[in-house]
Short mmCIF file of C-alpha atoms and ligand atoms in Angstrom, two decimals:
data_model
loop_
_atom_site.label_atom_id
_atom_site.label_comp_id
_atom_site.label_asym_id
_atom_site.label_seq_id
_atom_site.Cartn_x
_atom_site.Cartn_y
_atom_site.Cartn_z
CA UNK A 1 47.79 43.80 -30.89
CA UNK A 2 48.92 41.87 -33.93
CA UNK A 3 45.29 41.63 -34.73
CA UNK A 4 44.28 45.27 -34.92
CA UNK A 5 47.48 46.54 -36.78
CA UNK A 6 46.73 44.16 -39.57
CA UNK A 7 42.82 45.07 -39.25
CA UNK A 8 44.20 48.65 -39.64
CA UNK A 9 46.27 48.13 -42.44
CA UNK A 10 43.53 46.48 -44.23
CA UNK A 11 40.87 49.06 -43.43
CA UNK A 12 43.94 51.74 -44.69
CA UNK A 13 44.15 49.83 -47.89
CA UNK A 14 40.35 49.42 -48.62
CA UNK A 15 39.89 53.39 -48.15
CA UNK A 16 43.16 53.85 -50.59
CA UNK A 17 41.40 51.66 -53.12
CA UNK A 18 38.42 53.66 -52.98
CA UNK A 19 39.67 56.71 -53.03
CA UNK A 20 41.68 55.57 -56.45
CA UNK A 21 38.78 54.18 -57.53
CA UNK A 22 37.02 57.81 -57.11
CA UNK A 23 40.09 59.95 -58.55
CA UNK A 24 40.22 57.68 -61.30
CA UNK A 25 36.76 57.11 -62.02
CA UNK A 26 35.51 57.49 -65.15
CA UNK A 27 38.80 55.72 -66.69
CA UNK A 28 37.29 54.94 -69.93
CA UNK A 29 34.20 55.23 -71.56
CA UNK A 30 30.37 55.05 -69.95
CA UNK A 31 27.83 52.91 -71.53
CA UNK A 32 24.19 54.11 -71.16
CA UNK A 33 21.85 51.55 -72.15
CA UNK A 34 19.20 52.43 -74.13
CA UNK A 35 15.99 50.03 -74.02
CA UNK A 36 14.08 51.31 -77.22
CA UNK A 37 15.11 51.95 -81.10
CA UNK A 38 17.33 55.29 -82.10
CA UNK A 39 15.95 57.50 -83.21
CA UNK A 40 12.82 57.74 -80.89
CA UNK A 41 12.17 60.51 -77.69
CA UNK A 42 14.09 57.94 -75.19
CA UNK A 43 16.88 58.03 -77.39
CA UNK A 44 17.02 61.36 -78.19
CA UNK A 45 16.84 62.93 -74.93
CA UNK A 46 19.37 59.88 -73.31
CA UNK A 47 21.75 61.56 -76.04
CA UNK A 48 21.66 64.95 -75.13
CA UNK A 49 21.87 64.42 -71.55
CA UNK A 50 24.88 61.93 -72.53
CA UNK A 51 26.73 64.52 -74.59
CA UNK A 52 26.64 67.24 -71.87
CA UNK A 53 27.13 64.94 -68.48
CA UNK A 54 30.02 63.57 -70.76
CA UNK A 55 31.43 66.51 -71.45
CA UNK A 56 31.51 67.08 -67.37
CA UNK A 57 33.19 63.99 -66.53
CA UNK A 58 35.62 63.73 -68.88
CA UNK A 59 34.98 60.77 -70.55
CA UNK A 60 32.48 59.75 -73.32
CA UNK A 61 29.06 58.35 -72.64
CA UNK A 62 27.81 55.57 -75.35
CA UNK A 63 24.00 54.77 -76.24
CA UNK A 64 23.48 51.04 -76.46
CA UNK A 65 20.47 50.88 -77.66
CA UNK A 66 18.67 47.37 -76.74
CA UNK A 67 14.70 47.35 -77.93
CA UNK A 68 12.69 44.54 -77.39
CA UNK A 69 9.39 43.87 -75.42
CA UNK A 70 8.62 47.36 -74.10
CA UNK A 71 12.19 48.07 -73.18
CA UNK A 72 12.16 44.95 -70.36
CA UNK A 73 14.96 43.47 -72.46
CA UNK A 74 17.30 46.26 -71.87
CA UNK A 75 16.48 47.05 -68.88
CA UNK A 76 17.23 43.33 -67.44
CA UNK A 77 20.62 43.65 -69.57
CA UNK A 78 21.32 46.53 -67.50
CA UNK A 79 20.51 44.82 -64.27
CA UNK A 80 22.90 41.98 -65.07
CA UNK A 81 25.65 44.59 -66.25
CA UNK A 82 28.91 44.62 -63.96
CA UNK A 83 28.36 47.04 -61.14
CA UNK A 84 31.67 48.66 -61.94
CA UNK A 85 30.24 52.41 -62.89
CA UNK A 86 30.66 51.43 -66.74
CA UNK A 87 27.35 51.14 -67.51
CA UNK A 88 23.94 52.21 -66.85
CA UNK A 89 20.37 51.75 -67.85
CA UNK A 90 18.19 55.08 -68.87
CA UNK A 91 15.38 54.04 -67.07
CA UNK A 92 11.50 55.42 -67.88
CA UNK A 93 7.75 55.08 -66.44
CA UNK A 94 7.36 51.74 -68.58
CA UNK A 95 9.44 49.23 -67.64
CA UNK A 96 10.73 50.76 -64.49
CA UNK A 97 7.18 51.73 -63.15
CA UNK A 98 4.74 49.39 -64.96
CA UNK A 99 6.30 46.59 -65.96
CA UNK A 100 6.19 44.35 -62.58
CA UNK A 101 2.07 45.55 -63.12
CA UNK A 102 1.94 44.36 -66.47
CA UNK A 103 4.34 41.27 -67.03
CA UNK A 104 3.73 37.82 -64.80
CA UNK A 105 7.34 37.49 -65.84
CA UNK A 106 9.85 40.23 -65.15
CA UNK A 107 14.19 39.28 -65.53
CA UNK A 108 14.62 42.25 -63.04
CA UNK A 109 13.26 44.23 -60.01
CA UNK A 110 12.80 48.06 -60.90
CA UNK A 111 13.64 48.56 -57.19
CA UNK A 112 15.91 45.80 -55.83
CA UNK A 113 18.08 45.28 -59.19
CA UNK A 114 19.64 49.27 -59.16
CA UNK A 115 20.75 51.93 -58.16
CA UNK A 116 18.80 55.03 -58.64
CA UNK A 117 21.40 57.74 -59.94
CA UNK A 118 19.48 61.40 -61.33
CA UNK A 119 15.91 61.59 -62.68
CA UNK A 120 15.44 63.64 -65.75
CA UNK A 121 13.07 66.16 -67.07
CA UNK A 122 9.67 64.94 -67.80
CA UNK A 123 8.14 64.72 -71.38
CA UNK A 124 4.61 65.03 -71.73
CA UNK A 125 2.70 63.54 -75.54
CA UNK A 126 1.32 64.85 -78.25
CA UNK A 127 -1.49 62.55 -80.01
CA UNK A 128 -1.38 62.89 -83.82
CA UNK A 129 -2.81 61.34 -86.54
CA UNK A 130 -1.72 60.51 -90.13
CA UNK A 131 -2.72 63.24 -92.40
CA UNK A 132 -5.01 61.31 -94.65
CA UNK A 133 -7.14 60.41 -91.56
CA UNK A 134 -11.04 61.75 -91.53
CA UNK A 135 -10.96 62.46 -87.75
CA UNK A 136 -10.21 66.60 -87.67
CA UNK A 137 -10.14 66.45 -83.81
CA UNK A 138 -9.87 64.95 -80.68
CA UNK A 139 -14.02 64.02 -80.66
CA UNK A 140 -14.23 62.70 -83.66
CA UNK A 141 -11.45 60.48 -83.06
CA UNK A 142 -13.26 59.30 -80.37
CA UNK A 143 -16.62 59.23 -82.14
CA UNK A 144 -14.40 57.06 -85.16
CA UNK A 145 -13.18 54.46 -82.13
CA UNK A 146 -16.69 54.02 -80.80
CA UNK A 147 -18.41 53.79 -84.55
CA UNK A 148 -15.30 51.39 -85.89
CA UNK A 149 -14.16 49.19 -83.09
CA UNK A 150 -10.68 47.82 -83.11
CA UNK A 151 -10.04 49.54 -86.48
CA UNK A 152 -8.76 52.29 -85.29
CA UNK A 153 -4.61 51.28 -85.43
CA UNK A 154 -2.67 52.98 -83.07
CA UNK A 155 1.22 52.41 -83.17
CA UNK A 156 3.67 52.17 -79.99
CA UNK A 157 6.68 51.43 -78.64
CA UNK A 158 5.86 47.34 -77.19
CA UNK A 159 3.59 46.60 -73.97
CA UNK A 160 4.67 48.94 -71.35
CA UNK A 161 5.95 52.03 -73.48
CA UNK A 162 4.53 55.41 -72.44
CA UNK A 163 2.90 54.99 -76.20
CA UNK A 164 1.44 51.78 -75.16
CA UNK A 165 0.23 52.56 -71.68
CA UNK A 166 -1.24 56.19 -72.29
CA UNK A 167 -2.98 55.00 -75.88
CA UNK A 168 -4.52 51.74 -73.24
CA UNK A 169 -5.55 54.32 -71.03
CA UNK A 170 -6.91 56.65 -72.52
CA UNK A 171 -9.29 54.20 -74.72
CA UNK A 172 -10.31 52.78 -71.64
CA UNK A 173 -11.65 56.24 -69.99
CA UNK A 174 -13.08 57.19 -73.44
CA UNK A 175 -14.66 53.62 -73.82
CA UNK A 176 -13.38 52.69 -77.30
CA UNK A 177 -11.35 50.01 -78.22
CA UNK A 178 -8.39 50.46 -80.42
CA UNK A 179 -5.79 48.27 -82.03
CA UNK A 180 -2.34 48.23 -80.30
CA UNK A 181 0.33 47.69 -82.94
CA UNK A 182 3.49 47.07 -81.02
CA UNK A 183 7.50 48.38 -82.47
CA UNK A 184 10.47 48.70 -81.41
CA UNK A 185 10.09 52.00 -80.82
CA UNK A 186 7.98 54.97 -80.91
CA UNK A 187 10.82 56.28 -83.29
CA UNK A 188 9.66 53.26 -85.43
CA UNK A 189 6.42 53.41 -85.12
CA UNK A 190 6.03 57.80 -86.04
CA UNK A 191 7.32 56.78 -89.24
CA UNK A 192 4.46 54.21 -90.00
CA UNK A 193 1.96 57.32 -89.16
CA UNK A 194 3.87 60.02 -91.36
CA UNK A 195 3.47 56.84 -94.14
CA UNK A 196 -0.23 56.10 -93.65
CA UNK A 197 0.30 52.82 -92.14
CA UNK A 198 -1.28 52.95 -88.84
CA UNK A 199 -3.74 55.71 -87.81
CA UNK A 200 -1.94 57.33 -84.49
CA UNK A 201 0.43 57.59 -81.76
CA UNK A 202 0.88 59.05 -78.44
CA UNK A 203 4.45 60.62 -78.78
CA UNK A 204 6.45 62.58 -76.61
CA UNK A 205 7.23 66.02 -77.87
CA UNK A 206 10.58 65.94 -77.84
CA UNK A 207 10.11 64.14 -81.18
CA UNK A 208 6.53 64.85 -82.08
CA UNK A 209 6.98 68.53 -82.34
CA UNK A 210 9.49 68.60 -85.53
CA UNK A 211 6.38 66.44 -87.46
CA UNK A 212 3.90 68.64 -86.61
CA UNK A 213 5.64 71.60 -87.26
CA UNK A 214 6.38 70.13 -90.65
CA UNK A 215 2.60 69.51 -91.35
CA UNK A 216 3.90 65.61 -91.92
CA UNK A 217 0.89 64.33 -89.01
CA UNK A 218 -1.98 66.42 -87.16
CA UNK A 219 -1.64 67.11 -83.84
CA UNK A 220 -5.23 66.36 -81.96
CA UNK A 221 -4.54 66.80 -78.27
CA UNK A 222 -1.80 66.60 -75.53
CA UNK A 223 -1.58 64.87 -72.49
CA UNK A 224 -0.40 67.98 -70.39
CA UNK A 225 -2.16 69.80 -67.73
CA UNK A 226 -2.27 72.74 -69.50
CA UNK A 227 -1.53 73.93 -73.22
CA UNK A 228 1.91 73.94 -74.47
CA UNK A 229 3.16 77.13 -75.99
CA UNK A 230 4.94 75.13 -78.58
CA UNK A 231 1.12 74.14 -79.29
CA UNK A 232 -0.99 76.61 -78.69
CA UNK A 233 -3.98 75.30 -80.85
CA UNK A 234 -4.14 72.29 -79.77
CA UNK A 235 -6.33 71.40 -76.75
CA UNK A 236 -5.45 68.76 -73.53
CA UNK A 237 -7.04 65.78 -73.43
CA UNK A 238 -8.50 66.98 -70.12
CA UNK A 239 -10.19 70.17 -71.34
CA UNK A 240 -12.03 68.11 -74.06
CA UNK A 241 -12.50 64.12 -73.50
CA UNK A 242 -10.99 63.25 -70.39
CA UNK A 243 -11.53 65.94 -67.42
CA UNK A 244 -8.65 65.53 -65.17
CA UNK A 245 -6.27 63.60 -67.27
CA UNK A 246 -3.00 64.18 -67.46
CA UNK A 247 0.06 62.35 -67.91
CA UNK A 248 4.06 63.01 -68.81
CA UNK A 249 6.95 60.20 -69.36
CA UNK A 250 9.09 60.11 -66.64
CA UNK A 251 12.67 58.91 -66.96
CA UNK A 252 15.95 58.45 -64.88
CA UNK A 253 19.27 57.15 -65.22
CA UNK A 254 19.80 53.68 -62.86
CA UNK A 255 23.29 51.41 -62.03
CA UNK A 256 23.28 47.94 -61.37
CA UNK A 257 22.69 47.45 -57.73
CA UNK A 258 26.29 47.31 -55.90
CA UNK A 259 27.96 49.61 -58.31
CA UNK A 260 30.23 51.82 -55.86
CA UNK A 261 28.64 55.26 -54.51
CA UNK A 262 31.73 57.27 -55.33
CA UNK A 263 30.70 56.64 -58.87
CA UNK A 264 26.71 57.09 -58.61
CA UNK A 265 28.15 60.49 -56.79
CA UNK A 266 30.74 61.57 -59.76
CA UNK A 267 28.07 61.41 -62.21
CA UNK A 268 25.05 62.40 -60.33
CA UNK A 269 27.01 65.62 -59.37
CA UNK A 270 27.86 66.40 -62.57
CA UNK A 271 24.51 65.88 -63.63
CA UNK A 272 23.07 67.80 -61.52
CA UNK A 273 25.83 70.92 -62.95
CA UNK A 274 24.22 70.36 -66.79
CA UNK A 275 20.73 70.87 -65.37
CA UNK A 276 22.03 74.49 -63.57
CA UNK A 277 22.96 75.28 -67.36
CA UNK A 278 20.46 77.38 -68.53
CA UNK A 279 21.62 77.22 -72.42
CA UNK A 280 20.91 73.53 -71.96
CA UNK A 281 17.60 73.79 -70.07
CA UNK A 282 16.16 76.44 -72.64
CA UNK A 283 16.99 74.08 -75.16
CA UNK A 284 14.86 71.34 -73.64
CA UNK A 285 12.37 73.68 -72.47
CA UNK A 286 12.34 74.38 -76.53
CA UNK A 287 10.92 70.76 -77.08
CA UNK A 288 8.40 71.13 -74.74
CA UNK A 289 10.48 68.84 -71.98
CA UNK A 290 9.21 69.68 -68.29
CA UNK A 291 11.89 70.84 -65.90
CA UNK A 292 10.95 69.74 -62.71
CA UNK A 293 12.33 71.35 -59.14
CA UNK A 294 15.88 70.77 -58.71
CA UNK A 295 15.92 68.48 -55.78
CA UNK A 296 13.38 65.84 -57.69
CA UNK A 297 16.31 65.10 -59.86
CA UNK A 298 18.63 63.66 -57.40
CA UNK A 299 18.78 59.50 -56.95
CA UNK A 300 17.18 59.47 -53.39
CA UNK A 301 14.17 61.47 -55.22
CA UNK A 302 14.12 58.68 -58.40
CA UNK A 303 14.23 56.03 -55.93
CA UNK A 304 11.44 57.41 -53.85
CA UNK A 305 9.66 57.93 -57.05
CA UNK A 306 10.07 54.48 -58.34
CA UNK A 307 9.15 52.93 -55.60
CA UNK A 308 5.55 55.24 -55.67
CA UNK A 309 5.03 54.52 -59.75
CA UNK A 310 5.58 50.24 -59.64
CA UNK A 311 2.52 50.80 -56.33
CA UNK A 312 0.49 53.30 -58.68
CA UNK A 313 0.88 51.05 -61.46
CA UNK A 314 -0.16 48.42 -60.04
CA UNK A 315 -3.62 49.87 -58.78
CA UNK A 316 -4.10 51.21 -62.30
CA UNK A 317 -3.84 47.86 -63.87
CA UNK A 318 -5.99 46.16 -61.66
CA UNK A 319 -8.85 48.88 -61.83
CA UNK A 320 -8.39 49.26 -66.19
CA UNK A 321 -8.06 46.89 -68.75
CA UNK A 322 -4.75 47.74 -69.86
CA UNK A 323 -4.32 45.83 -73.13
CA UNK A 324 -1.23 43.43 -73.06
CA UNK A 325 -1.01 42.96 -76.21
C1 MLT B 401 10.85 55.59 -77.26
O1 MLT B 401 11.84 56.26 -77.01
O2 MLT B 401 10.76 54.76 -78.16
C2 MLT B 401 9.64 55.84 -76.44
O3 MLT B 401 9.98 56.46 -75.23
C3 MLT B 401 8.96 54.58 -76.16
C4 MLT B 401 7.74 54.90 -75.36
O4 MLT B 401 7.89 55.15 -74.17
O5 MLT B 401 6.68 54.93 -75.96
#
């Protein structure tokens, strides 16, 4: 009898705890962990997300911004954070989809290492070239690549980046090879293109779109199914070199794996409140971001979804010669 009333009592005091823990949670600030430079679309989309979900739970969100090696280095800082709620990793396609296809050595599991919280929007690219650059469209890019192997430079964000990945794939399906130069970021590597230094990048329109609109690159195709109005004029890559193509980053906010559900809940929930706002979803909408159906957003739908992209991944890399360097 002893027994149970002291079971009881502890069961009593391990709900109280939780409970605190849920009324007081957040009780300081939130640290989201940012894999890639500031400055580039990763960045700039974690922040506005940040500054509205903050808003909603009462307590400020930080960007940590870690770069490094496709954003791998971040993302296994995340994984080894404290799985206290405090911080969290802003996950995307690279190296929480590709990564385990593309590295023999990985510091973290995209699957078993977190917590999937809420998925964002999607963000599909733009490909543009610096100004000074003879190729007036999409074809004669190509028709550069195939005349002037590997001296056609095209910038990204390190081996796994959705600048990396879609530039590997599509020279692959268009059968030219390119140079791969490697930053810290696509924000990093634009600015090389606006300056001449390397020829292109695939970037995500978020943070393409201001460029173009200020004539500072050309704008040859998108990776989108269809035309975006912000774009009119510019063709897919589908309707010209690559029937079929199409491809959009992908990106979602993880928690170390253990961090407590009450939290995952408090932040998912008010997540999913910003995304209801339409003031903020015009405003994406705006950069060309693609809002998907509300129920892909939630963590059970990101999990499901990672899960899917590190198997896809892995088929693609083993059927293309994805460049790792
Ligand atoms: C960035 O924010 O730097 C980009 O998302 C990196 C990439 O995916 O190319």
């Amino acid at each position: 009898m002893r027994f149970i009333k002291t079971l009881l009592c502890a069961l009593a005091a391990a709900a109280a705890v939780g409970a605190a823990h849920a009324q007081a949670y957040p009780a300081k600030p939130i640290t989201w962990i940012v894999p890639f430079a500031a400055g580039g679309p990763t960045d700039a989309l974690a922040r506005s997300i940040a500054e509205r979900v903050a808003r909603e739970v009462g307590q400020p969100i930080v960007i940590d911004n870690a770069p490094g090696a496709g954003g791998t280095i971040g993302a296994a800082k995340a994984a080894r954070a404290a799985p206290d709620g405090y911080t969290m990793l802003v996950g995307h396609m690279g190296y929480m989809g590709a990564a385990p296809a593309l590295y023999k050595k990985l510091n973290y599991d995209p699957v078993k290492d977190f917590e999937p919280v809420f998925r964002f929007p999607d963000t599909p690219l733009v490909l543009m070239v610096r100004k000074e650059h003879p190729a007036r469209n999409i074809e004669g890019l190509i028709d550069f690549g195939r005349k002037n192997p590997d001296k056609l430079f095209i910038s990204n964000a390190g081996v796994g980046s959705s600048s990396h990945l879609i530039a590997a794939l599509v020279a692959s399906a268009a059968g030219i090879k390119v140079t791969l130069v490697p930053y810290k970021g696509a924000g990093p590597a634009l600015v090389d293109v606006i300056g001449g230094q390397v020829d292109g990048i695939f970037d995500q329109t978020n943070t393409a779109l201001p460029q173009i609109t200020e004539s500072k690159v050309r704008a040859l195709a998108v990776t989108s199914k269809v035309r975006l109005p912000q774009l009119k004029d510019v063709p897919t890559l589908a309707e010209t070199v690559l029937p079929g193509f199409e491809a959009s980053t992908w990106y979602g906010i993880y928690a170390p794996k253990g961090t407590p559900k009450a939290a995952l809940d408090k932040v998912q929930q008010a997540y999913l409140k910003v995304m209801t706002d339409k003031t903020f979803t015009d405003k994406m909408s705006a950069q060309a971001i693609q809002m998907l159906p509300t129920e892909q957003y939630t963590g059970a739908a990101l999990g499901k979804h990672t899960e899917a992209e590190v198997a896809r991944w892995k088929a693609v890399a083993a059927k293309t010669n994805i460049s790792l360097d």
